């Protein structure tokens, strides 16, 4: 065999080997036992297809959840970047707001759920507010930091060429801060997903989080496991999409780092 | 600017309190839902005199500390083993990348099922997410060892132990400590989350009780407490990071500026 082919075969084998072994071990360990809490992978797979892949649950629980997640995260990113650049570019505003922002970021987002429920009730707007209240902070604070730490040579250059306003914003400020912003967006996504689930665990009658907790309370164990697997798949898909987007947005950044490393 | 900064910061905090007070007093929002700041602050002070508050506070701290300790130790041990053996690193890569993004709250129902409505169930949740945070940092840290330094150490005939002590440890330490700092805040968030949903004793459960009572000033007072607690954890770990890494270029540079 050619060495290149062999090498790629080995890496594919290493990539899928452990997951396959784990599922096999799971199957072996649950084979024949009647343990209520740990169903066999086959049962979980059956529950997965019959629970989640049918039209009704898809449109009633999964898609609304994902929709709220998407809207919440987009809102957080937009608010974070707009407010972050304004605050980051204005030193006095930054000093004024910094302690308060640090405090708000430190509040566990879940602790705000009861407060938001009190003010907004328990409809979709409450769920969106919960998602935004937690996931806006990493984008906001990272944008502030990214804008603040802009290369002074860049700032001076744009100033001496009298590039101001929207133009400077688009071609200097945003690109310079984008590595930091993307790091914030990555955190924002995982926090948003967690808060999507949590917002549905309180006083909800639909959604992924509600369904999983419902299955647990009804002792529908295989269904509950399948819900956890589905959330895992959503988490992995979101992370993969983010990586693709990041590579596109920051390709110049990764490139320049490789060059400077030699 | 340097002397003015703290003044502006204090002004910002005062401004926030005044805005809150005015918004509640003038009825822009229903005071039933947003009690004035002074009412909340008075309630907070009253709460500090109650043994009930301190036992909830202690429970939260204990769950947090236990969860963080278990997650950190397990992550450092497993991370070091996986990180130092290239075969293991490659073989576990996909599994780690799949397990890591699973939202920690997804396993709350499983934890309840396994351990009931108890601190143990909360710990399952509190350990899960911080574990990955530290684990990944350990892997990155070990992978970041400079190849030139590695070759140098080898040609000077350093033994495996010496290489670990003088090369791998100093390179990986900043990563691990950053991971720990992040893990400490995540663990606190998850502790409160678990207490709210699993209802094991702690500040989170107290918040839920005040919500259903409903005792609105008490609810706001406790939310303030969780924020302050989070702030203390953030500042404390950041301070510890700077102390422990005072020799590291990234921290030394900060000091010079």
Coordinates of C-alpha atoms in Angstrom, one line a residue:
Chain A
X1 CA 0.0 0.0 0.0
X2 CA 1.1 3.5 -0.7
X3 CA 2.3 5.4 2.5
X4 CA -0.1 8.3 1.9
X5 CA -3.1 6.0 1.5
X6 CA -2.1 4.1 4.6
X7 CA -1.6 7.2 6.6
X8 CA -5.1 8.5 5.7
X9 CA -6.6 5.0 6.5
X10 CA -4.9 5.1 9.9
X11 CA -6.3 8.5 10.7
X12 CA -9.8 7.6 9.6
X13 CA -9.5 4.4 11.7
X14 CA -8.4 6.5 14.7
X15 CA -11.2 9.0 14.1
X16 CA -14.0 6.5 14.1
X17 CA -12.5 3.7 16.1
X18 CA -13.1 4.9 19.6
X19 CA -16.7 6.1 19.0
X20 CA -17.5 2.6 17.5
X21 CA -15.8 0.9 20.4
X22 CA -17.8 3.0 22.9
X23 CA -21.1 2.2 21.3
X24 CA -20.1 -1.5 21.2
X25 CA -19.2 -1.3 24.9
X26 CA -22.5 0.3 25.6
X27 CA -24.4 -2.4 23.7
X28 CA -22.4 -5.2 25.4
X29 CA -22.9 -3.7 28.9
X30 CA -26.7 -3.3 28.4
X31 CA -27.2 -6.6 26.6
X32 CA -29.4 -8.9 28.5
X33 CA -29.7 -6.7 31.6
X34 CA -33.0 -5.2 32.5
X35 CA -31.5 -2.0 33.8
X36 CA -34.3 0.6 33.5
X37 CA -32.0 3.6 33.3
X38 CA -29.6 2.4 30.6
X39 CA -31.4 1.1 27.6
X40 CA -29.5 -0.6 24.7
X41 CA -28.3 1.6 21.9
X42 CA -30.8 -0.1 19.6
X43 CA -33.7 1.0 21.8
X44 CA -32.4 4.5 22.0
X45 CA -32.0 4.5 18.2
X46 CA -35.6 3.3 17.7
X47 CA -36.9 5.9 20.2
X48 CA -34.9 8.5 18.3
X49 CA -36.5 7.8 15.0
X50 CA -40.0 7.4 16.3
X51 CA -39.9 10.4 18.6
X52 CA -37.9 13.1 16.9
X53 CA -38.0 12.2 13.2
X54 CA -41.8 12.3 12.9
X55 CA -43.4 15.4 11.5
X56 CA -45.4 16.3 14.5
X57 CA -42.6 16.6 17.1
X58 CA -40.4 18.1 14.5
X59 CA -42.7 21.0 13.9
X60 CA -44.1 21.3 17.5
X61 CA -40.9 21.0 19.5
X62 CA -37.7 20.9 17.6
X63 CA -38.1 23.6 15.0
X64 CA -39.6 26.2 17.3
X65 CA -36.7 25.6 19.8
X66 CA -34.1 25.9 17.1
X67 CA -35.8 29.0 15.7
X68 CA -35.8 30.7 19.1
X69 CA -32.1 29.7 19.5
X70 CA -31.2 31.2 16.1
X71 CA -33.1 34.5 16.7
X72 CA -31.8 34.9 20.2
X73 CA -28.2 34.3 19.1
X74 CA -28.4 36.7 16.2
X75 CA -29.9 39.3 18.4
X76 CA -27.1 38.8 20.9
X77 CA -24.4 39.0 18.3
X78 CA -25.9 42.2 16.7
X79 CA -26.5 43.9 20.0
X80 CA -23.1 42.8 21.3
X81 CA -21.1 44.1 18.2
X82 CA -23.0 47.4 17.9
X83 CA -22.9 48.3 21.6
X84 CA -19.4 46.8 21.9
X85 CA -17.8 49.0 19.2
X86 CA -19.5 52.1 20.6
X87 CA -18.3 51.4 24.1
X88 CA -14.9 50.2 23.0
X89 CA -14.2 53.2 20.9
X90 CA -15.2 55.7 23.6
X91 CA -12.7 55.6 26.5
X92 CA -14.9 57.6 29.0
X93 CA -18.0 55.5 28.2
X94 CA -15.9 52.3 28.7
X95 CA -14.7 53.5 32.2
X96 CA -18.2 54.5 33.1
X97 CA -19.8 51.1 32.2
X98 CA -17.0 48.6 32.9
X99 CA -17.9 47.8 36.6
X100 CA -21.6 47.4 35.8
X101 CA -20.9 45.2 32.8
X102 CA -18.5 43.0 34.8
X103 CA -21.3 42.6 37.4
X104 CA -24.0 41.8 34.9
X105 CA -21.8 39.2 33.2
X106 CA -21.1 37.6 36.6
X107 CA -24.8 37.0 37.3
X108 CA -25.5 33.4 36.4
X109 CA -28.0 33.7 33.5
X110 CA -30.3 31.2 35.0
X111 CA -30.8 33.3 38.1
X112 CA -32.3 35.9 35.8
X113 CA -34.9 33.4 34.5
X114 CA -37.3 34.0 37.4
X115 CA -36.9 37.8 37.1
X116 CA -37.6 37.7 33.3
X117 CA -40.5 35.4 33.8
X118 CA -42.0 37.9 36.3
X119 CA -41.7 40.8 33.9
X120 CA -42.5 39.1 30.5
X121 CA -44.7 36.2 31.5
X122 CA -43.9 32.8 30.0
X123 CA -44.3 33.3 26.2
X124 CA -41.8 33.3 23.4
X125 CA -40.5 36.8 24.3
X126 CA -39.5 35.5 27.7
X127 CA -37.5 32.6 26.2
X128 CA -35.8 35.0 23.8
X129 CA -35.0 37.4 26.6
X130 CA -33.5 34.6 28.6
X131 CA -31.3 33.5 25.7
X132 CA -30.1 37.1 25.0
X133 CA -29.6 38.0 28.6
X134 CA -27.0 35.3 28.9
X135 CA -25.3 35.1 25.5
X136 CA -24.9 38.8 24.8
X137 CA -22.1 39.3 27.3
X138 CA -19.3 37.3 25.7
X139 CA -19.9 39.1 22.3
X140 CA -20.2 42.5 24.0
X141 CA -17.1 42.2 26.2
X142 CA -15.0 40.7 23.6
X143 CA -15.9 43.3 21.1
X144 CA -15.1 46.1 23.6
X145 CA -11.7 44.4 24.2
X146 CA -11.1 43.9 20.5
X147 CA -11.8 47.5 19.6
X148 CA -9.9 48.8 22.5
X149 CA -6.8 46.8 21.7
X150 CA -6.7 47.9 18.0
X151 CA -3.2 48.3 16.6
X152 CA -2.4 52.0 17.3
X153 CA -0.6 52.2 13.9
X154 CA -3.9 51.2 12.2
X155 CA -5.8 53.9 14.1
X156 CA -3.3 56.5 13.2
X157 CA -3.1 55.5 9.6
X158 CA -6.9 55.6 9.2
X159 CA -6.9 59.0 10.9
X160 CA -4.2 60.5 8.7
X161 CA -6.0 59.3 5.6
X162 CA -9.2 60.8 7.1
X163 CA -11.1 57.6 6.8
X164 CA -14.0 58.0 9.2
X165 CA -17.5 56.8 10.0
X166 CA -18.9 53.8 8.3
X167 CA -15.9 53.4 6.0
X168 CA -13.4 53.2 9.0
X169 CA -15.9 51.0 10.8
X170 CA -16.2 48.5 7.9
X171 CA -12.5 48.4 6.9
X172 CA -10.5 49.0 10.1
X173 CA -12.5 48.6 13.3
X174 CA -14.5 45.4 12.5
X175 CA -11.7 43.5 10.9
X176 CA -9.2 44.4 13.6
X177 CA -11.6 43.3 16.3
X178 CA -12.9 40.3 14.4
X179 CA -10.7 37.6 16.0
X180 CA -11.8 38.7 19.4
X181 CA -15.4 39.0 18.3
X182 CA -15.4 35.5 16.8
X183 CA -14.1 34.1 20.1
X184 CA -17.0 35.8 21.8
X185 CA -19.5 34.4 19.2
X186 CA -18.2 30.9 19.9
X187 CA -19.1 31.3 23.6
X188 CA -22.3 33.0 22.8
X189 CA -23.4 30.0 20.8
X190 CA -22.8 27.4 23.5
X191 CA -24.4 29.6 26.2
X192 CA -27.3 30.3 23.9
X193 CA -28.0 26.6 23.4
X194 CA -27.9 26.0 27.1
X195 CA -30.3 28.8 27.8
X196 CA -32.6 27.7 25.0
X197 CA -32.9 24.3 26.9
X198 CA -33.2 26.0 30.3
X199 CA -35.9 28.5 29.2
X200 CA -38.0 25.5 28.1
X201 CA -37.5 23.7 31.4
X202 CA -39.4 26.4 33.3
X203 CA -43.1 26.7 32.8
X204 CA -43.2 25.6 29.1
X205 CA -45.4 23.3 27.2
X206 CA -43.3 22.7 24.2
X207 CA -39.7 22.7 23.0
X208 CA -36.7 20.4 23.3
X209 CA -35.9 21.1 26.9
X210 CA -39.5 20.6 27.9
X211 CA -39.7 17.3 26.1
X212 CA -36.6 15.8 27.6
X213 CA -37.7 16.7 31.2
X214 CA -41.2 15.4 30.3
X215 CA -39.8 12.1 29.2
X216 CA -37.8 11.8 32.4
X217 CA -40.8 12.5 34.6
X218 CA -42.8 9.9 32.7
X219 CA -40.0 7.4 33.0
X220 CA -39.8 7.1 29.2
X221 CA -36.1 6.4 29.5
X222 CA -35.2 5.5 26.0
X223 CA -37.0 8.6 24.7
X224 CA -35.1 10.7 27.3
X225 CA -31.8 9.3 26.2
X226 CA -32.7 10.0 22.5
X227 CA -33.4 13.6 23.5
X228 CA -30.0 14.0 25.0
X229 CA -28.5 12.5 21.9
X230 CA -30.4 15.0 19.8
X231 CA -29.2 17.9 21.9
X232 CA -25.7 16.5 21.5
X233 CA -26.1 16.4 17.7
X234 CA -27.4 20.0 17.7
X235 CA -24.5 21.1 19.8
X236 CA -22.0 19.4 17.4
X237 CA -23.7 20.8 14.3
X238 CA -23.7 24.3 15.8
X239 CA -20.0 24.0 16.6
X240 CA -19.2 22.7 13.1
X241 CA -21.1 25.5 11.4
X242 CA -19.3 28.0 13.5
X243 CA -16.0 26.5 12.6
X244 CA -16.8 26.8 8.9
X245 CA -17.9 30.5 9.3
X246 CA -14.9 31.3 11.4
X247 CA -12.5 29.9 8.8
X248 CA -14.1 32.1 6.2
X249 CA -14.3 35.2 8.2
X250 CA -10.8 34.9 9.8
X251 CA -8.9 33.2 6.9
X252 CA -6.6 36.2 6.6
X253 CA -5.9 36.1 10.4
X254 CA -5.0 32.4 10.5
X255 CA -2.9 33.0 7.3
X256 CA -0.9 35.9 8.8
X257 CA -0.3 33.9 12.0
X258 CA 1.1 31.0 10.1
X259 CA 3.4 33.4 8.3
X260 CA 4.6 35.0 11.5
X261 CA 5.3 31.7 13.0
X262 CA 7.4 30.7 10.1
Chain B
X1 CA -7.4 59.5 32.4
X2 CA -5.7 57.2 34.9
X3 CA -7.1 59.0 38.0
X4 CA -10.4 59.6 36.4
X5 CA -11.1 56.0 35.5
X6 CA -12.2 54.7 39.0
X7 CA -14.3 57.8 39.5
X8 CA -16.1 57.2 36.3
X9 CA -16.6 53.5 37.3
X10 CA -18.2 54.5 40.6
X11 CA -20.3 57.0 38.7
X12 CA -21.5 54.3 36.4
X13 CA -22.5 52.1 39.4
X14 CA -24.3 55.0 41.1
X15 CA -26.0 55.9 37.8
X16 CA -27.3 52.3 37.5
X17 CA -28.7 52.4 41.0
X18 CA -30.4 55.8 40.5
X19 CA -31.9 54.7 37.1
X20 CA -33.2 51.6 38.7
X21 CA -34.7 53.6 41.6
X22 CA -36.3 56.2 39.2
X23 CA -37.7 53.6 36.8
X24 CA -39.4 51.7 39.7
X25 CA -40.6 54.8 41.6
X26 CA -42.1 56.6 38.6
X27 CA -44.0 53.5 37.5
X28 CA -42.3 53.1 34.1
X29 CA -42.5 49.5 34.9
X30 CA -44.8 48.0 37.5
X31 CA -43.2 48.2 40.9
X32 CA -44.8 44.9 41.7
X33 CA -42.4 43.4 39.2
X34 CA -39.4 45.7 39.7
X35 CA -39.1 46.9 43.3
X36 CA -37.0 50.1 43.8
X37 CA -33.3 49.6 44.3
X38 CA -33.5 50.9 47.9
X39 CA -36.2 48.3 48.8
X40 CA -34.1 45.6 47.3
X41 CA -30.9 46.8 49.0
X42 CA -32.8 46.9 52.4
X43 CA -34.1 43.4 51.8
X44 CA -30.5 42.2 50.9
X45 CA -29.2 43.6 54.3
X46 CA -32.1 41.9 56.1
X47 CA -31.4 38.7 54.3
X48 CA -27.8 38.8 55.4
X49 CA -29.0 38.5 59.0
X50 CA -30.9 35.3 58.4
X51 CA -29.4 31.9 59.2
X52 CA -31.5 30.5 56.4
X53 CA -29.6 32.6 53.9
X54 CA -26.2 31.6 55.2
X55 CA -27.1 27.9 55.1
X56 CA -28.2 28.3 51.4
X57 CA -25.1 30.3 50.7
X58 CA -22.9 27.6 52.3
X59 CA -24.6 24.8 50.4
X60 CA -24.0 26.6 47.1
X61 CA -20.4 27.2 47.9
X62 CA -19.9 23.6 48.9
X63 CA -21.5 22.2 45.7
X64 CA -19.5 24.6 43.6
X65 CA -16.2 23.8 45.3
X66 CA -16.7 20.1 45.2
X67 CA -17.8 20.1 41.5
X68 CA -14.9 22.4 40.5
X69 CA -12.4 20.3 42.4
X70 CA -13.5 17.0 41.0
X71 CA -13.7 18.4 37.4
X72 CA -10.2 20.0 37.7
X73 CA -8.4 17.0 39.1
X74 CA -10.1 14.6 36.7
X75 CA -9.4 16.9 33.7
X76 CA -5.7 17.4 34.6
X77 CA -5.0 13.7 35.2
X78 CA -6.9 12.5 32.1
X79 CA -5.7 15.5 30.0
X80 CA -2.1 14.8 30.9
X81 CA -2.4 11.1 30.0
X82 CA -4.2 11.7 26.7
X83 CA -2.0 14.8 25.9
X84 CA 1.3 13.1 26.4
X85 CA 0.5 10.0 24.3
X86 CA 0.1 11.0 20.7
X87 CA -1.8 7.8 19.8
X88 CA -4.4 8.5 22.5
X89 CA -4.7 12.1 21.4
X90 CA -5.5 11.1 17.9
X91 CA -7.8 8.3 18.9
X92 CA -10.0 10.3 21.3
X93 CA -10.2 13.5 19.2
X94 CA -13.6 12.8 17.6
X95 CA -15.1 11.5 20.8
X96 CA -14.0 14.6 22.7
X97 CA -15.3 16.9 19.9
X98 CA -18.6 15.1 20.1
X99 CA -19.0 15.0 23.9
X100 CA -17.7 18.5 24.6
X101 CA -20.5 20.6 22.9
X102 CA -23.3 18.6 24.5
X103 CA -25.1 21.3 26.6
X104 CA -24.5 20.4 30.2
X105 CA -28.2 21.0 31.0
X106 CA -29.2 18.2 28.7
X107 CA -27.9 15.7 31.2
X108 CA -29.9 17.2 34.1
X109 CA -32.8 14.7 33.5
X110 CA -30.3 11.9 33.5
X111 CA -28.7 13.1 36.7
X112 CA -32.1 13.4 38.4
X113 CA -32.8 9.8 37.3
X114 CA -29.5 8.4 38.6
X115 CA -29.1 10.4 41.8
X116 CA -32.6 11.7 42.7
X117 CA -33.2 15.3 43.7
X118 CA -29.9 15.5 45.6
X119 CA -26.5 17.2 45.7
X120 CA -25.0 14.2 43.9
X121 CA -27.3 14.9 40.9
X122 CA -26.3 18.5 40.9
X123 CA -22.6 17.5 41.0
X124 CA -23.0 15.4 37.8
X125 CA -24.1 18.6 36.1
X126 CA -21.6 20.9 37.8
X127 CA -18.7 18.6 37.0
X128 CA -19.5 18.0 33.3
X129 CA -18.9 21.3 31.6
X130 CA -16.0 22.6 33.6
X131 CA -14.3 19.2 33.1
X132 CA -14.1 19.8 29.3
X133 CA -13.0 23.3 29.7
X134 CA -9.9 22.3 31.7
X135 CA -9.3 19.1 29.7
X136 CA -9.1 20.9 26.4
X137 CA -6.8 23.5 27.9
X138 CA -4.5 20.8 29.2
X139 CA -4.3 19.2 25.7
X140 CA -3.6 22.6 24.0
X141 CA -1.0 23.4 26.7
X142 CA 0.9 20.1 26.2
X143 CA 0.7 20.4 22.4
X144 CA 2.1 23.9 22.5
X145 CA 5.6 22.9 23.7
X146 CA 8.1 24.6 21.5
X147 CA 9.7 22.1 19.1
X148 CA 13.1 23.9 19.2
X149 CA 13.1 23.8 23.0
X150 CA 12.1 20.1 22.8
X151 CA 15.0 19.3 20.6
X152 CA 17.3 21.3 22.7
X153 CA 16.2 19.5 25.8
X154 CA 16.7 16.2 24.1
X155 CA 20.2 17.0 22.8
X156 CA 21.3 18.1 26.3
X157 CA 20.2 14.7 27.4
X158 CA 17.3 15.7 29.7
X159 CA 15.5 12.6 31.0
X160 CA 11.8 12.2 30.5
X161 CA 11.1 13.4 34.1
X162 CA 13.2 16.5 33.7
X163 CA 11.6 17.3 30.3
X164 CA 8.2 17.1 32.0
X165 CA 9.3 19.3 34.9
X166 CA 11.2 22.0 33.0
X167 CA 9.5 22.0 29.6
X168 CA 6.0 20.6 29.5
X169 CA 4.9 21.9 32.9
X170 CA 5.9 25.6 32.3
X171 CA 4.4 25.6 28.9
X172 CA 1.1 24.0 29.9
X173 CA 0.6 25.8 33.2
X174 CA -0.8 29.1 31.8
X175 CA -3.3 27.1 29.7
X176 CA -4.4 25.0 32.6
X177 CA -4.8 28.0 34.9
X178 CA -6.8 29.9 32.2
X179 CA -8.9 26.8 31.9
X180 CA -9.4 26.7 35.7
X181 CA -10.4 30.3 35.7
X182 CA -13.1 29.8 33.1
X183 CA -14.1 26.5 34.7
X184 CA -14.6 28.3 38.1
X185 CA -17.2 30.7 36.7
X186 CA -18.9 28.0 34.6
X187 CA -19.2 25.7 37.7
X188 CA -20.8 28.5 39.6
X189 CA -23.4 29.1 36.9
X190 CA -24.2 25.4 36.8
X191 CA -24.4 25.1 40.5
X192 CA -27.1 27.8 40.6
X193 CA -28.8 26.3 37.5
X194 CA -28.9 22.8 39.1
X195 CA -30.3 24.2 42.4
X196 CA -33.0 26.0 40.4
X197 CA -34.1 22.9 38.4
X198 CA -33.1 20.0 40.6
X199 CA -34.0 21.9 43.7
X200 CA -31.2 20.7 45.9
X201 CA -30.5 23.2 48.8
X202 CA -28.7 26.4 47.9
X203 CA -29.2 29.9 46.6
X204 CA -30.8 28.7 43.4
X205 CA -33.5 26.9 45.2
X206 CA -34.0 29.9 47.4
X207 CA -34.5 32.0 44.3
X208 CA -37.1 29.6 43.0
X209 CA -38.9 29.7 46.4
X210 CA -39.0 33.5 46.4
X211 CA -40.3 33.4 42.8
X212 CA -43.2 31.1 43.6
X213 CA -44.0 32.8 47.0
X214 CA -43.9 35.4 45.4
X215 CA -41.4 37.6 47.3
X216 CA -40.2 39.9 44.6
X217 CA -37.7 42.0 46.7
X218 CA -36.2 38.8 48.1
X219 CA -35.9 37.4 44.5
X220 CA -34.0 40.5 43.3
X221 CA -31.8 40.6 46.5
X222 CA -30.7 37.0 45.8
X223 CA -30.1 37.6 42.2
X224 CA -27.8 40.5 43.3
X225 CA -26.1 38.1 45.7
X226 CA -25.4 35.6 42.9
X227 CA -24.0 38.4 40.7
X228 CA -21.7 39.5 43.5
X229 CA -20.6 35.9 44.2
X230 CA -19.8 35.5 40.5
X231 CA -17.9 38.8 40.5
X232 CA -15.8 37.6 43.5
X233 CA -15.1 34.3 41.8
X234 CA -14.0 36.1 38.5
X235 CA -11.8 38.6 40.3
X236 CA -10.4 36.1 42.7
X237 CA -9.4 33.6 40.0
X238 CA -8.0 36.4 37.8
X239 CA -5.9 37.6 40.7
X240 CA -4.7 34.1 41.4
X241 CA -3.8 33.7 37.8
X242 CA -1.7 36.8 37.8
X243 CA 0.1 35.7 41.0
X244 CA 0.8 32.2 39.9
X245 CA 2.0 33.3 36.4
X246 CA 4.0 36.3 37.4
X247 CA 7.0 34.8 35.6
X248 CA 5.1 34.3 32.3
X249 CA 5.7 36.8 29.5
X250 CA 2.0 37.5 28.9
X251 CA 1.6 38.7 32.5
X252 CA 4.9 40.5 32.7
X253 CA 4.1 42.5 29.6
X254 CA 0.8 43.5 31.2
X255 CA 2.6 44.8 34.2
X256 CA 5.0 47.0 32.2
X257 CA 2.3 48.9 30.3

